[in-house]
Amino acid sequence: MWALVYSPRFQDHDPGENHPEAPWRAEAVVRFLTEGPLASEMTLVAPSLAPFAWLKAVHEEGYLMAFEEACLRLKSHFHGDDNGICFDTFEVARLAAGAVIRAVDLVENEGYSVVFCPVRPPGHHAGPARAQGFCFLNNVAIGVRYWQENYSLKRILILDWDAHHGNGLQEVFYREKEVFYISFHEDPRLSFPGTGFAEERGAGAGRGYTLNLPLKMGTGDREYLKLLREVIFPQVAAFSPQGIIIAAGFDAHRDDDFSFLNLTSQGFKALAAEVRAWSEKFSAPVISVLEGGYEPGALLASAEAHLCGLLGH
Ligand SMILES: [Zn+2]
């Protein structure tokens, strides 16, 4: 059994006409999954709004107030032209963060070992006081804080395979040894947001608990899998996570124009199958949270393949 945490309200964040992070994304993923072969084992769960206390565990209060006010005043953008907003954006973003909180409750209280949150807006670029790259609230970071503080989890692994570096996630956890942030992404010299060099390894007590794997253009399934097995796995084993969160972007797919990376949906399945093996080895449940992925066919096929991998199909 696995759970999917979703609200039709995710469609109500409208970043503007022709914006790639379009309202159809999460809804299409959910429809595809509920009409597909994995639906028979799936429980559909509705999220609640993330309480302010948990938003403030990651974001500065002044930032949250400015973001809410920009939406209520019907501004068209917040912190730059990429980040289109509408009246509903603040509430929908709270619901997206609330979905990850709900996922944590599902793994802790109801015995799920795999929960998928196809949310929008995405979150991994959002910093404590910064909206960026279509992200406003850092859904994964908020979920990590909730998992740590509400359930006393000591070691949480974040695996981010969105094509872009999750600079917001790195920023939040850079000085902490309880959260190991690992990111695959396109070479930051060529790709947004321009961070995530291999030398960025964490600071202070967190030194060694950030791992960046910048990838050259054209990197595909075989190289990803080799890095996951040979470079990442030994470090994950030494860390021995109690919980795993995947920042699951699918824009590294070869058909997605947002990167020059060449993963296929079978590649996403193979990566997820490795994570399933880690989850069993360390008795660590897996929560997967949608980030990027903008090409409809690639997004739907990859999301389904991803879950097939996580569920051992
Ligand atoms: Zn991305």
CSV table of C-alpha atoms and ligand atoms in Angstrom, one decimal:
chain,number,residue,atom,x,y,z
A,1,MET,CA,0.0,0.0,0.0
A,2,TRP,CA,1.1,3.5,-0.7
A,3,ALA,CA,-0.5,6.9,-0.2
A,4,LEU,CA,-0.9,9.9,-2.4
A,5,VAL,CA,-1.4,13.3,-0.8
A,6,TYR,CA,-3.2,15.7,-3.1
A,7,SER,CA,-5.7,18.5,-3.2
A,8,PRO,CA,-7.6,19.8,-6.4
A,9,ARG,CA,-6.8,23.2,-4.9
A,10,PHE,CA,-3.2,22.8,-6.3
A,11,GLN,CA,-4.6,23.9,-9.6
A,12,ASP,CA,-5.7,27.2,-8.2
A,13,HIS,CA,-2.2,28.7,-8.1
A,14,ASP,CA,-2.0,30.5,-11.5
A,15,PRO,CA,1.5,31.9,-12.2
A,16,GLY,CA,0.3,33.5,-15.4
A,17,GLU,CA,-0.3,32.7,-19.1
A,18,ASN,CA,2.2,30.4,-20.8
A,19,HIS,CA,4.1,29.9,-17.5
A,20,PRO,CA,5.8,26.4,-17.6
A,21,GLU,CA,4.8,25.7,-14.0
A,22,ALA,CA,1.3,25.4,-15.2
A,23,PRO,CA,-1.9,24.5,-13.3
A,24,TRP,CA,-2.3,21.2,-15.2
A,25,ARG,CA,0.9,19.6,-13.8
A,26,ALA,CA,-0.1,18.1,-10.4
A,27,GLU,CA,-3.7,17.3,-11.5
A,28,ALA,CA,-2.5,15.5,-14.6
A,29,VAL,CA,0.0,13.4,-12.6
A,30,VAL,CA,-2.8,12.4,-10.2
A,31,ARG,CA,-5.2,11.5,-12.9
A,32,PHE,CA,-2.6,9.4,-14.7
A,33,LEU,CA,-1.8,7.5,-11.5
A,34,THR,CA,-5.4,7.0,-10.5
A,35,GLU,CA,-6.2,5.6,-13.9
A,36,GLY,CA,-3.1,3.4,-14.0
A,37,PRO,CA,-2.1,0.0,-12.6
A,38,LEU,CA,-0.8,1.4,-9.3
A,39,ALA,CA,-4.2,2.8,-8.3
A,40,SER,CA,-5.4,-0.5,-6.7
A,41,GLU,CA,-2.8,-0.2,-3.9
A,42,MET,CA,-3.2,3.6,-3.5
A,43,THR,CA,-4.9,5.6,-0.8
A,44,LEU,CA,-5.8,9.1,-1.7
A,45,VAL,CA,-5.4,11.5,1.2
A,46,ALA,CA,-6.2,15.2,1.4
A,47,PRO,CA,-3.8,17.7,3.0
A,48,SER,CA,-4.5,20.5,5.4
A,49,LEU,CA,-3.0,24.0,5.4
A,50,ALA,CA,0.5,23.9,6.9
A,51,PRO,CA,0.2,25.8,10.3
A,52,PHE,CA,2.2,29.0,10.5
A,53,ALA,CA,4.4,27.6,13.2
A,54,TRP,CA,5.8,25.1,10.7
A,55,LEU,CA,6.2,27.7,8.0
A,56,LYS,CA,8.2,29.7,10.5
A,57,ALA,CA,10.4,26.7,11.2
A,58,VAL,CA,12.0,27.4,7.7
A,59,HIS,CA,11.0,30.9,6.6
A,60,GLU,CA,11.3,34.4,8.2
A,61,GLU,CA,8.1,35.9,9.5
A,62,GLY,CA,8.6,39.1,7.5
A,63,TYR,CA,9.0,37.1,4.3
A,64,LEU,CA,5.8,35.1,4.9
A,65,MET,CA,3.8,38.3,5.6
A,66,ALA,CA,5.2,40.0,2.4
A,67,PHE,CA,4.3,36.9,0.3
A,68,GLU,CA,0.8,36.7,1.7
A,69,GLU,CA,0.3,40.4,1.2
A,70,ALA,CA,1.5,40.3,-2.4
A,71,CYS,CA,-1.1,37.6,-3.2
A,72,LEU,CA,-4.0,39.3,-1.4
A,73,ARG,CA,-3.1,42.6,-3.1
A,74,LEU,CA,-3.3,40.8,-6.5
A,75,LYS,CA,0.3,41.4,-7.4
A,76,SER,CA,1.3,39.5,-10.5
A,77,HIS,CA,4.8,38.5,-9.3
A,78,PHE,CA,6.8,38.1,-6.1
A,79,HIS,CA,10.6,38.4,-5.9
A,80,GLY,CA,11.1,38.5,-9.7
A,81,ASP,CA,9.5,37.8,-13.0
A,82,ASP,CA,9.8,34.0,-12.8
A,83,ASN,CA,7.5,33.8,-9.8
A,84,GLY,CA,4.0,34.6,-11.0
A,85,ILE,CA,1.4,34.7,-8.3
A,86,CYS,CA,-2.4,35.1,-8.0
A,87,PHE,CA,-4.8,35.7,-5.1
A,88,ASP,CA,-4.8,32.0,-4.2
A,89,THR,CA,-1.1,31.4,-4.4
A,90,PHE,CA,-0.3,31.9,-0.7
A,91,GLU,CA,-3.0,29.5,0.5
A,92,VAL,CA,-2.2,26.9,-2.2
A,93,ALA,CA,1.5,27.0,-1.2
A,94,ARG,CA,0.5,26.4,2.4
A,95,LEU,CA,-1.5,23.4,1.3
A,96,ALA,CA,1.5,22.1,-0.7
A,97,ALA,CA,3.7,22.4,2.5
A,98,GLY,CA,0.8,20.8,4.4
A,99,ALA,CA,0.8,17.8,2.1
A,100,VAL,CA,4.4,17.0,3.2
A,101,ILE,CA,3.4,17.4,6.8
A,102,ARG,CA,0.5,15.0,6.2
A,103,ALA,CA,2.9,12.6,4.5
A,104,VAL,CA,5.1,12.6,7.7
A,105,ASP,CA,2.0,11.7,9.8
A,106,LEU,CA,1.1,8.9,7.4
A,107,VAL,CA,4.5,7.3,7.7
A,108,GLU,CA,4.8,7.8,11.4
A,109,ASN,CA,1.2,6.9,12.5
A,110,GLU,CA,-0.3,4.8,9.8
A,111,GLY,CA,2.5,2.5,8.7
A,112,TYR,CA,3.0,3.7,5.2
A,113,SER,CA,6.5,3.3,3.8
A,114,VAL,CA,5.9,5.2,0.6
A,115,VAL,CA,4.0,8.4,0.2
A,116,PHE,CA,4.0,10.6,-2.9
A,117,CYS,CA,3.0,14.3,-2.8
A,118,PRO,CA,2.4,15.7,-6.3
A,119,VAL,CA,2.2,19.3,-5.1
A,120,ARG,CA,2.5,22.7,-6.6
A,121,PRO,CA,3.9,25.3,-6.4
A,122,PRO,CA,7.3,23.5,-6.0
A,123,GLY,CA,9.7,24.4,-3.2
A,124,HIS,CA,13.4,23.5,-3.5
A,125,HIS,CA,14.7,26.9,-4.6
A,126,ALA,CA,12.8,28.8,-1.9
A,127,GLY,CA,15.1,30.1,0.9
A,128,PRO,CA,14.2,31.4,4.3
A,129,ALA,CA,13.5,34.9,2.9
A,130,ARG,CA,13.5,34.3,-0.9
A,131,ALA,CA,11.1,33.2,-3.6
A,132,GLN,CA,12.9,31.9,-6.6
A,133,GLY,CA,12.5,29.5,-9.6
A,134,PHE,CA,8.7,29.2,-9.3
A,135,CYS,CA,9.1,28.3,-5.6
A,136,PHE,CA,7.7,30.2,-2.6
A,137,LEU,CA,7.6,27.9,0.4
A,138,ASN,CA,10.1,25.1,0.7
A,139,ASN,CA,7.8,22.2,1.0
A,140,VAL,CA,10.5,19.6,1.6
A,141,ALA,CA,12.4,21.7,4.2
A,142,ILE,CA,9.1,22.3,6.1
A,143,GLY,CA,8.4,18.6,6.1
A,144,VAL,CA,11.9,17.8,7.4
A,145,ARG,CA,11.5,20.3,10.3
A,146,TYR,CA,8.1,18.8,11.2
A,147,TRP,CA,9.6,15.2,11.1
A,148,GLN,CA,12.6,16.2,13.2
A,149,GLU,CA,10.7,18.2,15.8
A,150,ASN,CA,7.3,16.4,16.1
A,151,TYR,CA,8.7,12.8,15.9
A,152,SER,CA,12.3,13.4,17.1
A,153,LEU,CA,13.9,11.9,14.0
A,154,LYS,CA,17.7,12.3,14.3
A,155,ARG,CA,18.9,11.6,10.7
A,156,ILE,CA,17.0,12.6,7.6
A,157,LEU,CA,18.2,12.1,4.0
A,158,ILE,CA,17.1,14.5,1.3
A,159,LEU,CA,17.8,13.2,-2.2
A,160,ASP,CA,17.2,15.9,-4.8
A,161,TRP,CA,17.3,14.7,-8.5
A,162,ASP,CA,15.5,17.7,-10.0
A,163,ALA,CA,17.7,18.9,-12.9
A,164,HIS,CA,18.4,22.1,-11.0
A,165,HIS,CA,20.3,22.5,-7.7
A,166,GLY,CA,18.0,22.9,-4.7
A,167,ASN,CA,19.7,26.0,-3.4
A,168,GLY,CA,16.9,26.7,-0.9
A,169,LEU,CA,17.3,23.2,0.6
A,170,GLN,CA,21.0,23.5,0.8
A,171,GLU,CA,20.8,26.9,2.4
A,172,VAL,CA,18.4,25.7,5.2
A,173,PHE,CA,20.4,22.7,6.2
A,174,TYR,CA,24.0,23.7,5.3
A,175,ARG,CA,25.3,23.8,8.9
A,176,GLU,CA,23.5,20.8,10.2
A,177,LYS,CA,24.7,17.2,10.5
A,178,GLU,CA,21.2,15.7,11.2
A,179,VAL,CA,20.0,16.4,7.6
A,180,PHE,CA,22.1,15.0,4.7
A,181,TYR,CA,21.3,16.9,1.5
A,182,ILE,CA,22.4,15.2,-1.7
A,183,SER,CA,21.7,16.7,-5.1
A,184,PHE,CA,22.2,15.6,-8.7
A,185,HIS,CA,21.9,18.6,-11.1
A,186,GLU,CA,23.1,20.1,-14.3
A,187,ASP,CA,26.5,21.9,-14.2
A,188,PRO,CA,25.9,25.1,-12.3
A,189,ARG,CA,28.2,27.0,-14.7
A,190,LEU,CA,25.5,26.5,-17.4
A,191,SER,CA,22.4,26.0,-15.4
A,192,PHE,CA,20.0,27.8,-13.1
A,193,PRO,CA,20.4,28.8,-10.2
A,194,GLY,CA,24.2,28.7,-10.6
A,195,THR,CA,25.0,27.0,-7.2
A,196,GLY,CA,25.7,23.4,-6.3
A,197,PHE,CA,29.4,23.0,-7.1
A,198,ALA,CA,31.1,19.9,-5.8
A,199,GLU,CA,33.2,22.0,-3.3
A,200,GLU,CA,30.0,23.0,-1.5
A,201,ARG,CA,30.1,20.3,1.2
A,202,GLY,CA,28.4,22.0,4.2
A,203,ALA,CA,29.9,24.1,7.0
A,204,GLY,CA,30.6,23.9,10.7
A,205,ALA,CA,28.9,20.8,12.2
A,206,GLY,CA,27.3,20.3,8.8
A,207,ARG,CA,30.6,19.8,6.9
A,208,GLY,CA,30.3,16.6,4.9
A,209,TYR,CA,26.4,16.6,5.1
A,210,THR,CA,25.9,18.3,1.8
A,211,LEU,CA,26.8,16.4,-1.3
A,212,ASN,CA,26.6,18.1,-4.8
A,213,LEU,CA,27.0,16.1,-8.0
A,214,PRO,CA,27.1,18.5,-10.9
A,215,LEU,CA,26.5,16.7,-14.2
A,216,LYS,CA,27.7,17.5,-17.6
A,217,MET,CA,25.2,17.9,-20.5
A,218,GLY,CA,23.9,14.7,-21.9
A,219,THR,CA,24.3,12.7,-18.7
A,220,GLY,CA,21.9,9.7,-18.8
A,221,ASP,CA,20.6,6.7,-17.0
A,222,ARG,CA,23.8,4.7,-16.8
A,223,GLU,CA,25.9,7.5,-15.3
A,224,TYR,CA,23.2,8.5,-12.8
A,225,LEU,CA,22.9,4.9,-11.6
A,226,LYS,CA,26.6,4.5,-11.3
A,227,LEU,CA,26.9,7.6,-9.2
A,228,LEU,CA,24.0,6.6,-7.0
A,229,ARG,CA,25.6,3.2,-6.4
A,230,GLU,CA,29.2,4.0,-6.2
A,231,VAL,CA,29.4,7.6,-4.9
A,232,ILE,CA,26.2,8.2,-3.0
A,233,PHE,CA,25.3,4.8,-1.5
A,234,PRO,CA,28.5,4.5,0.7
A,235,GLN,CA,27.8,7.9,2.2
A,236,VAL,CA,24.2,7.2,2.7
A,237,ALA,CA,25.1,3.9,4.4
A,238,ALA,CA,27.5,5.7,6.8
A,239,PHE,CA,24.8,8.2,7.6
A,240,SER,CA,22.1,5.5,8.1
A,241,PRO,CA,19.0,7.6,7.6
A,242,GLN,CA,15.8,7.1,9.6
A,243,GLY,CA,13.7,8.9,7.0
A,244,ILE,CA,14.2,9.7,3.3
A,245,ILE,CA,12.6,12.6,1.4
A,246,ILE,CA,13.0,12.8,-2.4
A,247,ALA,CA,12.8,16.2,-4.0
A,248,ALA,CA,11.4,14.6,-7.1
A,249,GLY,CA,11.8,16.8,-10.1
A,250,PHE,CA,11.5,15.2,-13.5
A,251,ASP,CA,13.0,17.9,-15.6
A,252,ALA,CA,16.2,15.9,-16.1
A,253,HIS,CA,14.2,13.8,-18.6
A,254,ARG,CA,15.6,13.8,-22.1
A,255,ASP,CA,12.4,15.2,-23.5
A,256,ASP,CA,12.2,18.1,-21.0
A,257,ASP,CA,13.5,21.4,-22.4
A,258,PHE,CA,14.5,22.7,-18.9
A,259,SER,CA,17.8,20.8,-19.0
A,260,PHE,CA,20.2,19.0,-21.3
A,261,LEU,CA,20.2,15.9,-19.1
A,262,ASN,CA,19.1,12.7,-20.7
A,263,LEU,CA,17.3,10.5,-18.1
A,264,THR,CA,14.5,8.3,-19.4
A,265,SER,CA,11.4,7.2,-17.4
A,266,GLN,CA,13.1,3.8,-17.0
A,267,GLY,CA,16.1,5.7,-15.6
A,268,PHE,CA,13.8,7.3,-13.0
A,269,LYS,CA,12.4,3.9,-12.2
A,270,ALA,CA,15.9,2.5,-11.7
A,271,LEU,CA,16.9,5.4,-9.4
A,272,ALA,CA,13.7,4.8,-7.3
A,273,ALA,CA,14.4,1.1,-7.1
A,274,GLU,CA,17.7,1.8,-5.5
A,275,VAL,CA,16.1,4.1,-3.0
A,276,ARG,CA,13.6,1.4,-2.2
A,277,ALA,CA,16.5,-0.9,-1.3
A,278,TRP,CA,17.9,1.8,1.0
A,279,SER,CA,14.5,2.2,2.6
A,280,GLU,CA,14.4,-1.5,3.4
A,281,LYS,CA,18.0,-1.7,4.5
A,282,PHE,CA,17.7,1.2,7.0
A,283,SER,CA,14.0,0.8,7.8
A,284,ALA,CA,13.5,4.4,6.6
A,285,PRO,CA,10.2,5.3,5.0
A,286,VAL,CA,10.2,7.3,1.8
A,287,ILE,CA,8.3,10.5,1.1
A,288,SER,CA,8.5,11.8,-2.4
A,289,VAL,CA,7.6,15.4,-3.3
A,290,LEU,CA,7.2,16.8,-6.8
A,291,GLU,CA,9.5,19.6,-7.8
A,292,GLY,CA,10.1,20.4,-11.5
A,293,GLY,CA,9.1,18.6,-14.7
A,294,TYR,CA,7.4,20.5,-17.5
A,295,GLU,CA,7.0,18.3,-20.5
A,296,PRO,CA,3.6,16.6,-20.1
A,297,GLY,CA,4.4,13.1,-21.6
A,298,ALA,CA,7.8,12.9,-19.8
A,299,LEU,CA,6.3,14.1,-16.5
A,300,LEU,CA,3.5,11.5,-16.4
A,301,ALA,CA,5.6,8.6,-17.6
A,302,SER,CA,8.4,9.5,-15.2
A,303,ALA,CA,6.1,9.9,-12.2
A,304,GLU,CA,4.5,6.5,-12.8
A,305,ALA,CA,7.9,4.8,-13.4
A,306,HIS,CA,9.2,6.5,-10.2
A,307,LEU,CA,6.4,5.0,-8.1
A,308,CYS,CA,6.9,1.6,-9.8
A,309,GLY,CA,10.5,1.7,-8.6
A,310,LEU,CA,9.6,2.8,-5.1
A,311,LEU,CA,7.0,0.1,-4.8
A,312,GLY,CA,9.1,-2.7,-6.3
A,313,HIS,CA,7.1,-3.3,-9.4
B,1,ZN,ZN,14.2,22.0,-12.0
